[in-house]
């Protein structure tokens, strides 16, 4: 219980609420600590503390910028290790595992910033985790969404207890960074992924606060690879997740190993589902890189000191587990990289589903009532936090594969007209490719033709998303000079498939990068189609029989004048054969 005592002591440093400091105090405490965790500091404190930690511990801490926000603020990170390995190259040369602790991706959920600085001070002063920094590098980003952090006021988090004021969920450009890992629209995410490419962290800790109901549990710990990603690497993912959960139980927390959001909003009896996040989220993303990711979600209705304590312990626990198992987990990650480079021709799961199989669990809630509301007119849940209650609720946690693609044996071919846009995404994610200097004539390829393209009616993160259904089919095509060849044979092959397979949920295609390909651009007037249809029926008995059969068997088709005319237009030489044709090709062999 030593670490709990340390943090409680830190919380009790002062009960007086001081004004935010423009320079870091000599004891390296935070404004949150000095206010008794009633308040959190502004970003100028992060800048000051970053410099102060480096000044106080120059052999063990490097403070550096890794980007600039759209509003011009420096994005600060601290590399911390008592080995002196404070650069990516030094960490690689010494074989040290890197742990990335990321705070404030949602800047109102700021527990990670204050917990991280408190833990960092205790680690360096020898009050907690002795020897941990000898066996790893802690890469600490106190605030990821910095411009959002400075959109600072009370009530930015109406479903959360403390601090008194906090930042806002989205960036100045109104991007939700925890939906941006794959599409990487925001400058902040592009900077973060560049940092990840440089340091290649073995484990990433994404530090959040939940929304949701009122209950007794103070923190949830989830992550991947547990139910997704490389099968052999899942052992390391489970060991990290389960190890943190077990340690937290000994530290006064009541953790759960699933995200505690009801299946049906505001209805505790509906229970919970443990699923797999798509790679727009941190945990879904890092598993595609064959690395470990943990989502730490403290419960929003616990007080700020309680939440900071739980976050502090979760990060410390993760570091203890990496210190104990890091070399073995690094080996498992290297082996997963090697397997990924041989994924060509192998199945790659694009998404996952949870079965209907459920088990009943004990969940520590409160007494509640559900009664009609005169305000909303709907049934409303009212919790009585003075009356703890154990709920018997269903948990569905059996995860199975959903849609599955086959990785191309050779790789993907991107035509010149799309090469710049695709290359930009590949560069952001650290995926290798090459440009073809000579054309290829009648290359044997696979083409994806969409049977349906369902566009979202509303914008999502500034995009019109599309869900595509269809199949790859063999074809021959001329490949122009300047096309990209993106080989499957590379460690990030799973990530590559999720970027370029059009049916992957967070692919470039799904986020609307190729929507033009799935729009009709030319039309045949109805009276022209009518004339051409009569000629086609007169000249092709087999076509006539096919048309008559469809009229008899398909009532919707028979009742639709447009569908009947399209039947002929799609078989006419005037039909645009590129409609619904995905422009990126697959190949079984690498072009010369």
XYZ file of C-alpha atoms in Angstrom:
592
model
C 0.000 0.000 0.000
C 3.101 2.248 -0.097
C 2.145 3.824 -3.446
C -1.336 4.695 -2.168
C 0.194 6.375 0.877
C 2.540 8.345 -1.371
C -0.280 9.636 -3.526
C -2.570 10.416 -0.610
C 0.306 12.374 0.907
C 0.705 14.230 -2.361
C -3.015 15.016 -2.437
C -2.767 16.410 1.083
C 0.217 18.663 0.320
C -2.037 21.673 0.604
C -5.704 22.305 1.115
C -5.352 25.901 -0.044
C -6.268 26.551 -3.661
C -3.396 28.363 -5.304
C -3.572 30.183 -8.618
C -2.042 28.330 -11.603
C 1.719 28.828 -11.714
C 3.529 30.033 -14.808
C 6.689 28.290 -13.596
C 6.988 24.887 -12.021
C 7.484 24.737 -8.233
C 10.803 23.446 -6.967
C 9.198 20.289 -5.575
C 7.753 19.490 -9.059
C 4.218 19.269 -7.695
C 1.230 20.187 -9.825
C -1.459 22.762 -9.311
C -3.836 19.826 -8.897
C -1.816 18.486 -5.965
C -1.514 21.897 -4.339
C -5.275 22.455 -4.636
C -6.069 19.126 -3.012
C -7.158 17.891 -6.455
C -10.040 20.306 -6.638
C -8.559 21.946 -9.706
C -6.240 21.108 -12.591
C -3.620 23.397 -14.089
C -3.514 25.039 -17.494
C -1.196 24.023 -20.315
C 1.466 26.583 -19.396
C 2.048 24.424 -16.323
C 2.716 21.392 -18.548
C 5.328 23.372 -20.478
C 6.949 24.568 -17.243
C 6.920 21.142 -15.592
C 8.330 19.456 -18.691
C 11.329 21.801 -18.597
C 11.623 21.590 -14.809
C 11.772 17.784 -14.759
C 14.544 17.834 -17.362
C 16.449 20.486 -15.398
C 16.087 18.556 -12.142
C 16.988 15.152 -13.681
C 19.027 15.852 -16.843
C 20.439 12.317 -17.010
C 17.015 10.710 -16.764
C 14.519 13.065 -18.408
C 14.353 14.662 -21.848
C 11.608 17.211 -22.507
C 10.906 17.758 -26.203
C 8.343 18.993 -28.703
C 6.856 16.489 -31.123
C 4.450 18.755 -32.964
C 2.519 22.006 -33.035
C -1.246 22.328 -32.660
C -3.456 24.224 -35.121
C -3.576 27.107 -32.615
C 0.223 27.186 -32.436
C 0.905 25.466 -29.104
C 3.883 23.111 -28.668
C 3.034 19.438 -28.182
C 5.193 18.295 -25.266
C 6.485 14.834 -24.407
C 8.893 13.539 -21.773
C 11.217 10.592 -22.331
C 12.137 9.165 -18.929
C 14.630 6.420 -18.071
C 17.428 6.120 -15.541
C 19.435 4.241 -18.176
C 20.020 7.497 -20.044
C 18.337 6.054 -23.154
C 16.329 9.160 -23.953
C 16.138 8.903 -27.736
C 14.487 6.285 -29.936
C 17.851 5.119 -31.236
C 19.285 4.725 -27.746
C 16.241 2.754 -26.591
C 16.533 0.427 -29.596
C 20.255 -0.069 -29.153
C 19.766 -1.093 -25.533
C 16.720 -3.241 -26.293
C 14.586 -1.361 -23.784
C 10.810 -1.611 -23.988
C 9.048 1.723 -24.387
C 5.759 2.477 -22.612
C 3.726 5.352 -24.047
C 1.373 6.940 -21.496
C -0.994 9.289 -23.305
C -3.090 11.754 -21.327
C -5.832 14.103 -22.390
C -6.823 12.776 -25.800
C -10.230 13.987 -24.564
C -9.041 17.060 -22.712
C -11.905 17.169 -20.231
C -10.849 13.687 -19.077
C -7.594 14.984 -17.660
C -6.781 12.460 -14.908
C -3.802 11.157 -16.884
C -1.975 14.478 -16.882
C -2.074 14.990 -13.120
C -1.568 11.301 -12.284
C 1.340 11.071 -14.713
C 3.236 14.022 -13.288
C 2.684 12.765 -9.713
C 3.930 9.313 -10.659
C 6.872 10.697 -12.599
C 8.015 12.675 -9.574
C 7.651 9.668 -7.269
C 9.539 7.380 -9.660
C 12.453 9.777 -9.983
C 12.590 10.530 -6.247
C 12.511 6.836 -5.369
C 9.173 6.954 -3.563
C 7.501 4.453 -5.908
C 8.505 1.800 -8.419
C 12.163 1.584 -7.486
C 14.224 0.263 -10.383
C 11.409 0.414 -12.941
C 13.066 3.157 -14.962
C 16.222 1.023 -15.177
C 14.345 -1.496 -17.327
C 12.238 0.627 -19.668
C 11.615 4.040 -21.138
C 8.462 5.894 -20.118
C 7.287 8.144 -22.939
C 4.797 10.498 -21.281
C 2.490 12.804 -23.240
C 0.674 14.779 -20.524
C -1.914 16.303 -22.879
C -2.586 15.106 -26.420
C -5.528 17.394 -27.233
C -3.833 20.630 -26.194
C -6.066 23.173 -27.926
C -9.072 21.363 -26.474
C -7.383 21.510 -23.058
C -7.237 25.297 -23.300
C -10.955 25.485 -24.169
C -11.208 25.584 -20.410
C -14.318 26.078 -18.303
C -16.707 24.479 -15.845
C -19.375 22.146 -17.235
C -17.255 20.925 -20.152
C -17.902 17.491 -18.641
C -21.457 17.587 -17.262
C -21.361 13.846 -16.439
C -18.188 14.029 -14.345
C -17.218 14.983 -10.767
C -14.253 17.337 -10.843
C -12.036 19.067 -11.357
C -13.788 22.426 -11.043
C -12.853 23.388 -14.605
C -11.439 21.327 -17.430
C -10.783 21.270 -21.164
C -13.117 20.131 -23.923
C -13.532 16.814 -25.719
C -12.552 17.826 -29.254
C -9.749 19.848 -30.836
C -9.896 23.443 -32.040
C -10.789 22.010 -35.458
C -13.455 19.907 -33.683
C -11.834 16.561 -34.387
C -12.355 13.764 -31.878
C -8.799 12.452 -31.691
C -9.965 9.062 -30.449
C -11.703 8.552 -33.783
C -8.687 9.683 -35.802
C -6.002 7.008 -35.480
C -6.652 5.533 -38.930
C -7.776 8.511 -41.003
C -5.313 10.871 -39.253
C -7.032 14.065 -40.384
C -5.782 16.227 -37.538
C -2.286 17.720 -37.245
C -2.238 16.431 -33.671
C -2.764 12.819 -34.755
C -0.219 13.119 -37.525
C 2.301 14.302 -34.931
C 1.367 11.484 -32.544
C 1.762 8.798 -35.201
C 5.135 10.251 -36.175
C 6.126 9.937 -32.507
C 4.880 6.335 -32.472
C 6.792 5.532 -35.673
C 9.976 6.934 -34.134
C 9.742 5.253 -30.733
C 7.752 2.083 -31.577
C 6.332 1.626 -28.056
C 5.766 -1.933 -26.923
C 2.793 -0.833 -24.829
C 0.508 2.170 -25.062
C -1.690 3.400 -22.203
C -4.621 5.584 -23.261
C -5.858 7.442 -20.174
C -9.570 8.382 -20.140
C -12.648 8.935 -17.984
C -15.959 7.198 -18.731
C -19.411 8.608 -19.129
C -22.419 6.559 -18.132
C -24.373 5.373 -15.125
C -23.609 5.754 -11.439
C -22.019 2.713 -9.804
C -19.315 1.763 -7.289
C -16.554 0.567 -9.627
C -13.867 3.218 -10.033
C -11.965 2.074 -13.131
C -12.184 -0.220 -16.129
C -9.178 -1.797 -17.833
C -9.560 -3.086 -21.375
C -7.158 -3.515 -24.258
C -5.875 -5.429 -27.219
C -4.587 -7.755 -28.484
C -6.957 -9.795 -26.322
C -9.731 -10.744 -28.714
C -8.141 -9.396 -31.905
C -4.844 -9.169 -33.713
C -2.041 -11.715 -33.913
C -3.240 -14.846 -32.058
C 0.063 -15.571 -30.327
C 0.517 -11.950 -29.235
C -2.854 -12.064 -27.475
C -1.133 -13.903 -24.624
C 0.908 -10.783 -23.868
C -2.160 -8.564 -24.201
C -4.103 -10.665 -21.716
C -1.194 -10.805 -19.291
C -0.893 -7.024 -19.318
C -4.626 -6.375 -18.948
C -5.226 -9.064 -16.330
C -2.072 -8.120 -14.442
C -3.206 -4.507 -14.091
C -6.661 -5.639 -12.961
C -5.230 -7.920 -10.282
C -2.838 -5.272 -8.979
C -5.563 -2.635 -8.828
C -7.685 -4.931 -6.667
C -4.901 -4.943 -4.051
C -4.668 -1.136 -4.132
C -8.183 -0.303 -3.033
C -9.812 -0.126 -6.461
C -12.839 -1.994 -7.712
C -11.860 -2.498 -11.340
C -13.767 -4.203 -14.135
C -12.289 -5.788 -17.266
C -14.863 -4.502 -19.734
C -16.122 -1.074 -20.739
C -19.109 -0.424 -18.414
C -21.591 1.036 -20.878
C -25.093 -0.443 -20.855
C -26.333 -2.292 -23.914
C -29.448 -0.134 -23.748
C -28.799 3.427 -22.672
C -29.904 4.240 -19.123
C -31.131 0.690 -18.437
C -28.957 -1.240 -15.947
C -30.868 -4.480 -16.518
C -29.623 -4.599 -20.132
C -26.108 -5.409 -18.912
C -22.845 -5.065 -20.780
C -21.030 -6.203 -23.909
C -17.273 -6.607 -24.317
C -16.354 -6.056 -27.953
C -13.381 -5.086 -30.115
C -12.935 -1.459 -31.081
C -12.244 -0.629 -34.705
C -8.856 0.961 -35.448
C -10.168 4.523 -35.373
C -9.706 3.972 -31.609
C -6.340 3.529 -29.909
C -6.815 -0.065 -28.755
C -8.065 -1.172 -32.177
C -5.175 0.600 -33.878
C -2.107 -0.555 -31.947
C -3.018 -4.231 -32.217
C -2.740 -3.882 -36.018
C 0.848 -2.736 -35.451
C 1.469 -5.872 -33.324
C 1.810 -3.842 -30.150
C -0.073 -3.735 -26.839
C -2.650 -1.102 -25.943
C -4.520 -0.573 -22.693
C -7.538 1.691 -22.267
C -7.717 3.051 -18.727
C -11.176 4.481 -18.015
C -11.718 5.872 -14.547
C -15.362 6.266 -13.613
C -16.684 9.785 -14.097
C -18.781 9.829 -10.909
C -15.850 9.050 -8.623
C -14.181 12.155 -7.192
C -11.140 13.642 -8.910
C -8.680 12.501 -6.186
C -10.053 8.950 -6.449
C -9.749 8.962 -10.234
C -6.226 10.352 -10.215
C -5.219 7.709 -7.662
C -6.627 4.902 -9.840
C -4.883 6.260 -12.940
C -1.592 6.664 -11.048
C -1.787 3.051 -9.909
C -2.780 1.715 -13.333
C 0.228 3.343 -15.012
C 2.552 2.199 -12.237
C 1.155 -1.334 -12.441
C 1.658 -1.428 -16.202
C 5.266 -0.338 -15.779
C 5.843 -3.057 -13.176
C 4.459 -5.665 -15.556
C 6.590 -4.389 -18.445
C 9.658 -4.462 -16.196
C 8.905 -8.085 -15.299
C 7.830 -9.367 -18.716
C 9.061 -6.794 -21.214
C 11.820 -8.839 -22.872
C 9.472 -11.794 -23.436
C 6.700 -9.527 -24.718
C 9.184 -7.812 -27.030
C 10.091 -11.206 -28.453
C 6.416 -12.032 -28.971
C 5.969 -8.706 -30.772
C 8.966 -9.386 -33.023
C 7.583 -12.815 -33.862
C 4.200 -11.239 -34.655
C 5.973 -8.788 -36.974
C 7.629 -11.691 -38.764
C 4.323 -13.525 -39.147
C 2.642 -10.385 -40.455
C 5.271 -10.114 -43.181
C 4.092 -13.549 -44.368
C 0.351 -12.755 -44.325
C 0.022 -12.758 -48.114
C -2.764 -15.149 -49.096
C -3.850 -15.547 -45.461
C -7.130 -14.450 -43.826
C -7.207 -11.097 -42.026
C -10.183 -10.317 -39.802
C -11.695 -6.929 -40.626
C -14.175 -6.693 -37.762
C -15.533 -8.704 -34.870
C -18.916 -9.484 -33.401
C -20.121 -10.543 -29.996
C -22.297 -13.641 -29.804
C -25.607 -13.792 -27.918
C -24.016 -16.052 -25.309
C -24.270 -14.305 -21.938
C -23.293 -14.953 -18.355
C -24.710 -13.329 -15.252
C -22.241 -11.263 -13.235
C -22.297 -9.366 -9.959
C -21.884 -5.653 -10.651
C -21.492 -3.153 -7.825
C -24.119 -0.503 -8.405
C -26.563 1.499 -6.339
C -30.244 1.205 -5.652
C -32.217 2.881 -8.382
C -35.688 3.465 -9.700
C -36.984 3.813 -13.242
C -40.076 5.967 -13.376
C -41.746 8.195 -15.959
C -40.326 11.690 -16.130
C -42.555 14.724 -16.363
C -39.607 16.529 -17.994
C -38.711 14.194 -20.858
C -41.825 12.039 -20.941
C -39.610 8.931 -20.940
C -38.681 6.473 -18.217
C -35.730 7.907 -16.308
C -33.253 6.170 -14.005
C -32.587 7.790 -10.620
C -29.685 6.431 -8.557
C -29.444 6.473 -4.763
C -25.716 6.656 -4.022
C -26.403 6.265 -0.299
C -27.583 2.688 -0.895
C -24.976 0.345 -2.443
C -26.501 -2.584 -4.267
C -25.145 -5.582 -6.152
C -26.769 -5.949 -9.548
C -27.173 -9.294 -11.273
C -26.750 -8.358 -14.932
C -25.829 -10.122 -18.179
C -22.377 -9.795 -19.704
C -21.827 -10.887 -23.312
C -18.101 -11.320 -23.846
C -17.704 -14.102 -26.410
C -16.024 -12.405 -29.369
C -15.768 -14.061 -32.795
C -14.582 -13.025 -36.224
C -16.910 -10.944 -38.346
C -15.946 -10.021 -41.910
C -12.689 -11.560 -43.086
C -10.521 -10.552 -46.044
C -7.639 -12.366 -47.678
C -4.398 -10.406 -47.721
C -3.061 -10.090 -51.290
C -0.193 -12.461 -51.974
C 1.878 -9.713 -53.538
C 0.369 -6.405 -52.484
C -1.737 -3.490 -53.651
C -1.396 -1.357 -56.783
C -2.471 2.286 -56.581
C -2.901 4.189 -59.887
C -1.081 7.535 -60.320
C -4.259 9.594 -59.977
C -4.667 8.320 -56.414
C -0.999 7.819 -55.556
C -0.487 11.109 -53.708
C -3.480 10.657 -51.389
C -2.667 7.023 -50.615
C 1.062 7.702 -50.184
C 0.225 10.397 -47.644
C -1.679 7.888 -45.518
C 0.974 5.209 -45.856
C 3.695 7.664 -44.822
C 1.706 8.729 -41.754
C 1.419 5.102 -40.623
C 4.993 4.132 -41.481
C 4.067 1.649 -44.229
C 6.567 1.045 -47.025
C 5.840 1.217 -50.755
C 7.591 1.994 -54.019
C 6.689 3.828 -57.213
C 6.767 1.985 -60.510
C 9.101 3.644 -62.998
C 7.921 1.631 -65.992
C 4.394 0.706 -67.103
C 3.096 -2.851 -66.865
C 0.991 -4.150 -69.767
C -1.944 -6.465 -69.149
C -0.855 -7.353 -65.625
C -2.851 -10.050 -63.869
C -4.623 -8.374 -60.966
C -7.750 -8.507 -58.827
C -10.402 -5.792 -59.042
C -13.009 -5.029 -56.378
C -16.487 -4.350 -57.767
C -19.047 -3.052 -55.279
C -22.492 -4.638 -55.357
C -23.770 -1.916 -53.045
C -22.520 1.369 -51.613
C -24.454 2.686 -48.618
C -23.536 6.292 -47.806
C -24.155 7.752 -44.361
C -26.874 10.413 -44.429
C -24.951 12.655 -41.999
C -21.339 13.772 -41.786
C -19.023 11.836 -39.457
C -15.868 13.681 -38.419
C -16.235 15.816 -41.541
C -16.548 12.789 -43.841
C -19.385 11.052 -45.612
C -18.686 7.457 -44.751
C -19.688 4.576 -47.006
C -20.266 0.872 -46.372
C -19.288 -1.215 -49.375
C -20.257 -4.769 -50.212
C -18.792 -6.653 -53.107
C -16.002 -9.022 -54.098
C -12.555 -9.133 -55.629
C -12.398 -10.745 -59.076
C -9.569 -11.689 -61.388
C -8.841 -9.281 -64.231
C -6.050 -7.919 -66.383
C -5.087 -4.253 -66.391
C -2.462 -1.892 -67.722
C -0.513 -0.410 -64.825
C 0.843 3.076 -65.516
C 4.259 4.346 -64.520
C 3.949 6.339 -61.306
C 1.629 3.782 -59.734
C 2.400 2.658 -56.201
C 3.173 -0.920 -55.296
C 2.517 -1.560 -51.605
C 3.876 -4.982 -50.615
C 2.070 -7.209 -48.170
C 5.432 -8.541 -46.991
C 6.060 -6.053 -44.190
C 5.519 -6.051 -40.415
C 2.501 -3.727 -40.586
C 0.654 -5.929 -43.092
C -2.478 -6.109 -40.913
C -2.585 -2.332 -40.728
C -2.069 -2.138 -44.491
C -5.042 -4.415 -45.173
C -7.199 -2.290 -42.879
C -6.180 0.851 -44.777
C -6.680 -0.428 -48.326
C -9.277 -3.198 -48.196
C -12.497 -1.364 -49.105
C -14.657 -3.390 -46.711
C -12.488 -2.712 -43.653
C -14.469 -0.505 -41.249
C -11.896 2.289 -41.026
C -10.261 1.967 -44.432
C -9.645 4.950 -46.674
C -12.629 3.804 -48.725
C -14.909 3.556 -45.678
C -14.004 7.118 -44.696
C -15.011 8.374 -48.128
C -11.647 8.804 -49.833
C -12.941 7.148 -53.019
C -16.633 8.085 -52.956
C -16.482 9.352 -56.534
C -15.880 5.778 -57.661
C -19.259 4.728 -56.270
C -21.378 7.468 -57.819
C -23.129 7.257 -61.197
C -21.573 9.860 -63.478
C -23.365 9.228 -66.797
C -26.956 8.287 -67.599
C -29.117 7.034 -70.459
C -32.366 8.932 -70.857
C -35.442 6.763 -70.320
C -36.711 7.159 -73.878
C -33.274 6.197 -75.237
C -33.093 3.191 -72.931
C -36.560 2.157 -74.092
C -35.495 2.244 -77.744
C -32.246 0.391 -77.082
C -34.018 -2.219 -74.947
C -36.366 -3.104 -77.803
C -33.403 -3.589 -80.157
C -31.586 -5.750 -77.590
C -34.648 -7.940 -77.011
C -35.153 -8.399 -80.734
C -31.527 -9.352 -81.327
C -30.868 -11.545 -78.285
C -33.379 -14.320 -77.436
C -31.362 -15.384 -74.423
C -31.485 -11.866 -73.015
C -35.229 -11.750 -73.638
C -35.703 -15.001 -71.714
C -33.576 -13.685 -68.839
C -35.613 -10.469 -68.685
C -38.931 -12.308 -68.694
C -37.735 -14.692 -65.983
C -36.712 -11.806 -63.743
C -40.096 -10.157 -64.259
C -41.834 -13.302 -63.046
C -39.560 -14.011 -60.079
C -38.747 -10.530 -58.730
C -41.833 -8.500 -57.846
C -39.815 -5.433 -56.772
C -37.975 -5.475 -60.079
C -41.198 -5.852 -62.046
C -42.745 -2.898 -60.217
C -39.804 -0.530 -60.817
C -39.588 1.200 -64.214
C -36.062 2.431 -63.402
C -34.817 -1.051 -62.456
C -36.289 -2.510 -65.647
C -34.560 0.087 -67.815
C -31.309 -0.319 -65.854
C -31.423 -4.034 -66.659
C -30.740 -3.122 -70.281
C -28.513 -0.103 -69.675
C -26.072 -2.182 -67.609
C -25.770 -4.636 -70.534
C -25.399 -1.941 -73.177
C -22.038 -0.724 -74.582
C -22.890 2.737 -73.190
C -22.701 1.508 -69.601
C -19.785 3.012 -67.627
C -17.858 -0.101 -66.653
C -15.896 1.840 -64.013
C -19.004 2.556 -61.931
C -18.583 0.929 -58.505
C -15.042 -0.115 -59.384
C -12.623 0.429 -56.502
C -9.541 2.099 -58.012
C -6.952 0.243 -55.910
C -5.985 -3.175 -57.314
C -4.480 -6.286 -55.781
C -1.733 -8.416 -57.217
C -0.312 -11.835 -56.419
C 3.191 -10.940 -57.589
C 5.425 -7.951 -57.098
C 5.807 -5.972 -60.343
C 9.273 -5.675 -61.809
